[in-house]
Short mmCIF file of C-alpha atoms in Angstrom, two decimals:
data_model
loop_
_atom_site.label_atom_id
_atom_site.label_comp_id
_atom_site.label_asym_id
_atom_site.label_seq_id
_atom_site.Cartn_x
_atom_site.Cartn_y
_atom_site.Cartn_z
CA GLN A 1 0.51 0.44 0.35
CA VAL A 2 0.89 3.74 -0.81
CA ARG A 3 1.06 5.99 1.74
CA LEU A 4 2.78 9.85 1.40
CA VAL A 5 3.05 11.61 4.81
CA GLU A 6 3.98 14.85 4.58
CA SER A 7 5.55 16.95 7.93
CA GLY A 8 6.83 20.36 9.01
CA GLY A 9 4.16 22.51 8.80
CA GLY A 10 2.83 25.29 11.13
CA LEU A 11 2.85 28.32 12.40
CA VAL A 12 5.67 30.72 11.40
CA GLN A 13 5.22 34.61 11.01
CA ALA A 14 6.02 36.76 7.50
CA GLY A 15 9.16 36.42 6.12
CA GLY A 16 9.84 33.93 7.78
CA SER A 17 11.08 30.14 6.67
CA LEU A 18 9.09 26.93 6.99
CA ARG A 19 10.10 23.68 5.24
CA LEU A 20 7.41 20.73 5.13
CA SER A 21 8.89 16.41 3.68
CA CYS A 22 6.32 14.06 2.78
CA ALA A 23 7.68 10.69 2.41
CA THR A 24 6.13 8.06 0.53
CA SER A 25 6.75 4.17 1.97
CA GLY A 26 4.91 1.53 -0.11
CA ARG A 27 6.25 1.12 -4.24
CA ILE A 28 4.84 2.52 -6.48
CA PHE A 29 5.97 1.51 -10.26
CA GLY A 30 6.85 4.68 -13.10
CA LYS A 31 6.63 7.31 -10.67
CA ASN A 32 8.60 9.83 -12.25
CA ALA A 33 7.64 12.84 -10.39
CA MET A 34 6.77 14.37 -7.35
CA GLY A 35 4.73 17.40 -6.69
CA TRP A 36 3.31 20.30 -3.91
CA PHE A 37 -0.01 22.05 -4.31
CA ARG A 38 -1.93 23.84 -1.10
CA GLN A 39 -5.32 24.48 -0.79
CA ALA A 40 -6.64 27.25 0.80
CA GLN A 41 -9.98 27.87 3.05
CA GLY A 42 -12.60 28.10 0.63
CA LYS A 43 -10.23 28.32 -2.44
CA GLU A 44 -9.75 25.49 -5.28
CA ARG A 45 -5.83 23.46 -5.23
CA GLU A 46 -3.51 24.90 -6.66
CA PHE A 47 0.01 24.08 -8.37
CA VAL A 48 3.55 24.94 -5.90
CA ALA A 49 6.43 23.06 -7.50
CA ALA A 50 6.75 19.39 -8.73
CA ILE A 51 10.09 17.85 -9.53
CA ASP A 52 11.35 15.28 -12.13
CA TRP A 53 12.01 11.83 -10.06
CA VAL A 54 14.59 10.61 -12.39
CA THR A 55 15.57 14.55 -13.61
CA THR A 56 15.12 16.27 -11.50
CA ARG A 57 13.89 19.09 -13.31
CA SER A 58 11.45 21.50 -11.55
CA VAL A 59 8.95 24.00 -12.19
CA ALA A 60 6.95 26.15 -9.89
CA ALA A 61 4.16 28.51 -10.37
CA ASP A 62 4.95 32.17 -10.48
CA SER A 63 3.43 32.86 -6.88
CA VAL A 64 6.37 31.39 -5.22
CA LYS A 65 9.37 31.53 -7.73
CA GLY A 66 12.48 32.13 -5.95
CA ARG A 67 10.68 31.61 -2.63
CA PHE A 68 10.75 27.99 -2.40
CA THR A 69 12.34 25.42 -3.40
CA ILE A 70 11.56 21.49 -4.10
CA SER A 71 13.73 19.23 -3.89
CA LYS A 72 14.49 14.64 -3.02
CA ASP A 73 16.46 12.22 -1.75
CA SER A 74 15.79 9.17 -3.47
CA THR A 75 17.67 6.94 -1.04
CA LYS A 76 15.03 9.50 1.04
CA ASN A 77 12.24 8.02 -1.13
CA THR A 78 11.06 11.57 0.43
CA VAL A 79 10.66 15.19 -1.70
CA TYR A 80 10.99 18.98 0.08
CA LEU A 81 9.65 22.69 -0.06
CA GLN A 82 12.55 25.06 1.37
CA MET A 83 9.41 27.74 1.79
CA ASN A 84 11.19 31.13 2.22
CA SER A 85 10.90 34.66 2.65
CA VAL A 86 6.93 33.51 3.17
CA LYS A 87 4.13 35.98 3.07
CA PRO A 88 0.54 35.30 5.56
CA GLU A 89 -0.85 34.32 2.26
CA ASP A 90 1.08 31.61 1.13
CA THR A 91 -1.48 29.99 4.43
CA ALA A 92 -3.18 26.74 3.00
CA VAL A 93 -3.07 23.07 3.74
CA TYR A 94 0.52 21.94 1.66
CA TYR A 95 -0.70 17.90 0.18
CA CYS A 96 2.63 16.32 -1.85
CA ALA A 97 1.74 13.83 -4.75
CA ALA A 98 2.74 11.81 -6.83
CA GLY A 99 2.17 10.42 -10.39
CA VAL A 100 2.91 7.75 -13.14
CA SER A 101 3.13 10.54 -16.64
CA GLY A 102 5.86 12.93 -16.32
CA LEU A 103 6.30 16.62 -14.62
CA GLY A 104 3.08 18.33 -14.48
CA MET A 105 1.30 21.80 -13.16
CA THR A 106 -2.11 19.89 -12.99
CA THR A 107 -3.84 17.60 -10.06
CA THR A 108 -5.40 14.94 -12.64
CA ARG A 109 -1.77 13.75 -13.33
CA TYR A 110 -1.27 12.76 -10.15
CA PRO A 111 -3.08 9.54 -8.53
CA TRP A 112 -1.42 9.43 -5.81
CA TRP A 113 -1.55 12.34 -2.22
CA GLY A 114 -0.86 12.66 0.77
CA GLN A 115 -2.99 13.96 3.59
CA GLY A 116 -2.03 17.08 4.36
CA THR A 117 0.33 19.59 6.49
CA GLN A 118 -1.16 22.85 7.91
CA VAL A 119 0.94 26.01 7.37
CA THR A 120 0.18 29.68 8.41
CA VAL A 121 1.60 32.72 8.33
CA SER A 122 0.68 35.50 10.89
CA SER A 123 1.75 38.71 9.35
#
Protein backbone atom coordinates (compact mmCIF):
# COMPACT_ATOMS: atom_id res chain seq x y z
CA GLN A 1 0.00 0.00 0.00
CA VAL A 2 1.35 3.40 -0.97
CA ARG A 3 1.34 6.16 1.60
CA LEU A 4 2.54 9.74 1.35
CA VAL A 5 3.04 11.47 4.69
CA GLU A 6 3.72 15.19 4.93
CA SER A 7 5.37 16.85 7.90
CA GLY A 8 6.93 20.16 8.85
CA GLY A 9 3.92 22.42 8.74
CA GLY A 10 3.13 24.92 11.46
CA LEU A 11 2.88 28.58 12.35
CA VAL A 12 5.52 30.95 11.01
CA GLN A 13 5.85 34.72 10.86
CA ALA A 14 5.85 36.54 7.58
CA GLY A 15 9.35 36.66 6.16
CA GLY A 16 10.34 33.45 7.89
CA SER A 17 11.15 29.99 6.59
CA LEU A 18 9.72 26.52 6.84
CA ARG A 19 10.67 23.18 5.31
CA LEU A 20 8.05 20.62 4.46
CA SER A 21 8.86 16.95 3.98
CA CYS A 22 6.91 14.20 2.27
CA ALA A 23 7.96 10.61 2.81
CA THR A 24 6.63 7.88 0.56
CA SER A 25 6.20 4.32 1.76
CA GLY A 26 5.34 1.50 -0.58
CA ARG A 27 6.46 1.35 -4.16
CA ILE A 28 4.96 3.25 -7.06
CA PHE A 29 6.04 1.52 -10.25
CA GLY A 30 7.04 4.04 -12.83
CA LYS A 31 6.98 6.99 -10.47
CA ASN A 32 8.60 9.87 -12.29
CA ALA A 33 7.28 13.01 -10.65
CA MET A 34 6.31 14.40 -7.28
CA GLY A 35 4.61 17.65 -6.61
CA TRP A 36 3.42 20.02 -3.95
CA PHE A 37 0.00 21.62 -4.07
CA ARG A 38 -1.82 23.82 -1.60
CA GLN A 39 -5.37 24.66 -0.77
CA ALA A 40 -6.39 27.75 1.13
CA GLN A 41 -9.70 27.84 2.93
CA GLY A 42 -12.53 28.37 0.48
CA LYS A 43 -10.27 28.07 -2.55
CA GLU A 44 -9.39 25.38 -5.04
CA ARG A 45 -6.26 23.32 -4.73
CA GLU A 46 -3.43 24.95 -6.65
CA PHE A 47 -0.06 23.90 -7.94
CA VAL A 48 3.05 24.97 -6.04
CA ALA A 49 6.03 23.02 -7.40
CA ALA A 50 6.98 19.69 -8.92
CA ILE A 51 10.14 17.72 -9.53
CA ASP A 52 11.06 15.03 -12.03
CA TRP A 53 12.15 12.03 -10.00
CA VAL A 54 14.70 10.93 -12.59
CA THR A 55 16.21 14.15 -13.96
CA THR A 56 15.51 16.42 -10.93
CA ARG A 57 14.21 19.06 -13.30
CA SER A 58 11.68 21.17 -11.45
CA VAL A 59 8.94 23.68 -12.10
CA ALA A 60 7.28 26.13 -9.77
CA ALA A 61 4.28 28.41 -9.77
CA ASP A 62 4.97 32.05 -10.48
CA SER A 63 3.64 32.98 -7.04
CA VAL A 64 6.44 31.06 -5.30
CA LYS A 65 9.35 31.34 -7.75
CA GLY A 66 12.44 32.64 -6.05
CA ARG A 67 11.02 31.86 -2.60
CA PHE A 68 10.19 28.13 -2.57
CA THR A 69 12.47 25.31 -3.65
CA ILE A 70 11.52 21.70 -4.25
CA SER A 71 14.12 18.96 -3.82
CA LYS A 72 14.30 15.23 -3.26
CA ASP A 73 16.30 12.55 -1.56
CA SER A 74 15.89 9.34 -3.51
CA THR A 75 17.61 7.28 -0.84
CA LYS A 76 14.90 8.31 1.61
CA ASN A 77 12.11 8.37 -0.95
CA THR A 78 11.35 11.86 0.31
CA VAL A 79 10.55 15.15 -1.36
CA TYR A 80 11.01 18.52 0.33
CA LEU A 81 9.63 22.01 -0.06
CA GLN A 82 11.86 24.74 1.33
CA MET A 83 9.74 27.80 1.90
CA ASN A 84 11.56 31.11 2.38
CA SER A 85 10.29 34.66 2.69
CA VAL A 86 6.81 33.36 3.38
CA LYS A 87 3.81 35.64 3.10
CA PRO A 88 0.36 35.53 4.73
CA GLU A 89 -1.07 34.51 1.36
CA ASP A 90 0.99 31.30 1.56
CA THR A 91 -1.31 30.14 4.35
CA ALA A 92 -2.90 26.87 3.25
CA VAL A 93 -2.94 23.13 3.67
CA TYR A 94 0.00 21.78 1.69
CA TYR A 95 -0.29 18.42 -0.02
CA CYS A 96 2.34 16.30 -1.69
CA ALA A 97 1.49 14.05 -4.58
CA ALA A 98 3.14 11.39 -6.73
CA GLY A 99 2.58 10.54 -10.36
CA VAL A 100 3.73 8.42 -13.25
CA SER A 101 2.82 10.79 -16.09
CA GLY A 102 5.80 13.11 -15.96
CA LEU A 103 6.21 16.61 -14.63
CA GLY A 104 2.85 18.29 -14.42
CA MET A 105 1.08 21.19 -12.81
CA THR A 106 -2.43 19.83 -12.59
CA THR A 107 -3.93 17.65 -9.89
CA THR A 108 -5.07 15.10 -12.45
CA ARG A 109 -1.45 14.16 -13.21
CA TYR A 110 -0.98 12.83 -9.68
CA PRO A 111 -2.97 9.78 -8.53
CA TRP A 112 -1.36 9.46 -5.09
CA TRP A 113 -1.80 12.10 -2.39
CA GLY A 114 -0.82 12.73 1.20
CA GLN A 115 -3.20 13.91 3.89
CA GLY A 116 -1.82 17.44 3.97
CA THR A 117 -0.03 19.63 6.48
CA GLN A 118 -1.23 23.05 7.62
CA VAL A 119 1.00 26.07 7.09
CA THR A 120 -0.10 29.32 8.70
CA VAL A 121 1.79 32.55 8.09
CA SER A 122 1.13 35.37 10.52
CA SER A 123 1.57 38.99 9.54
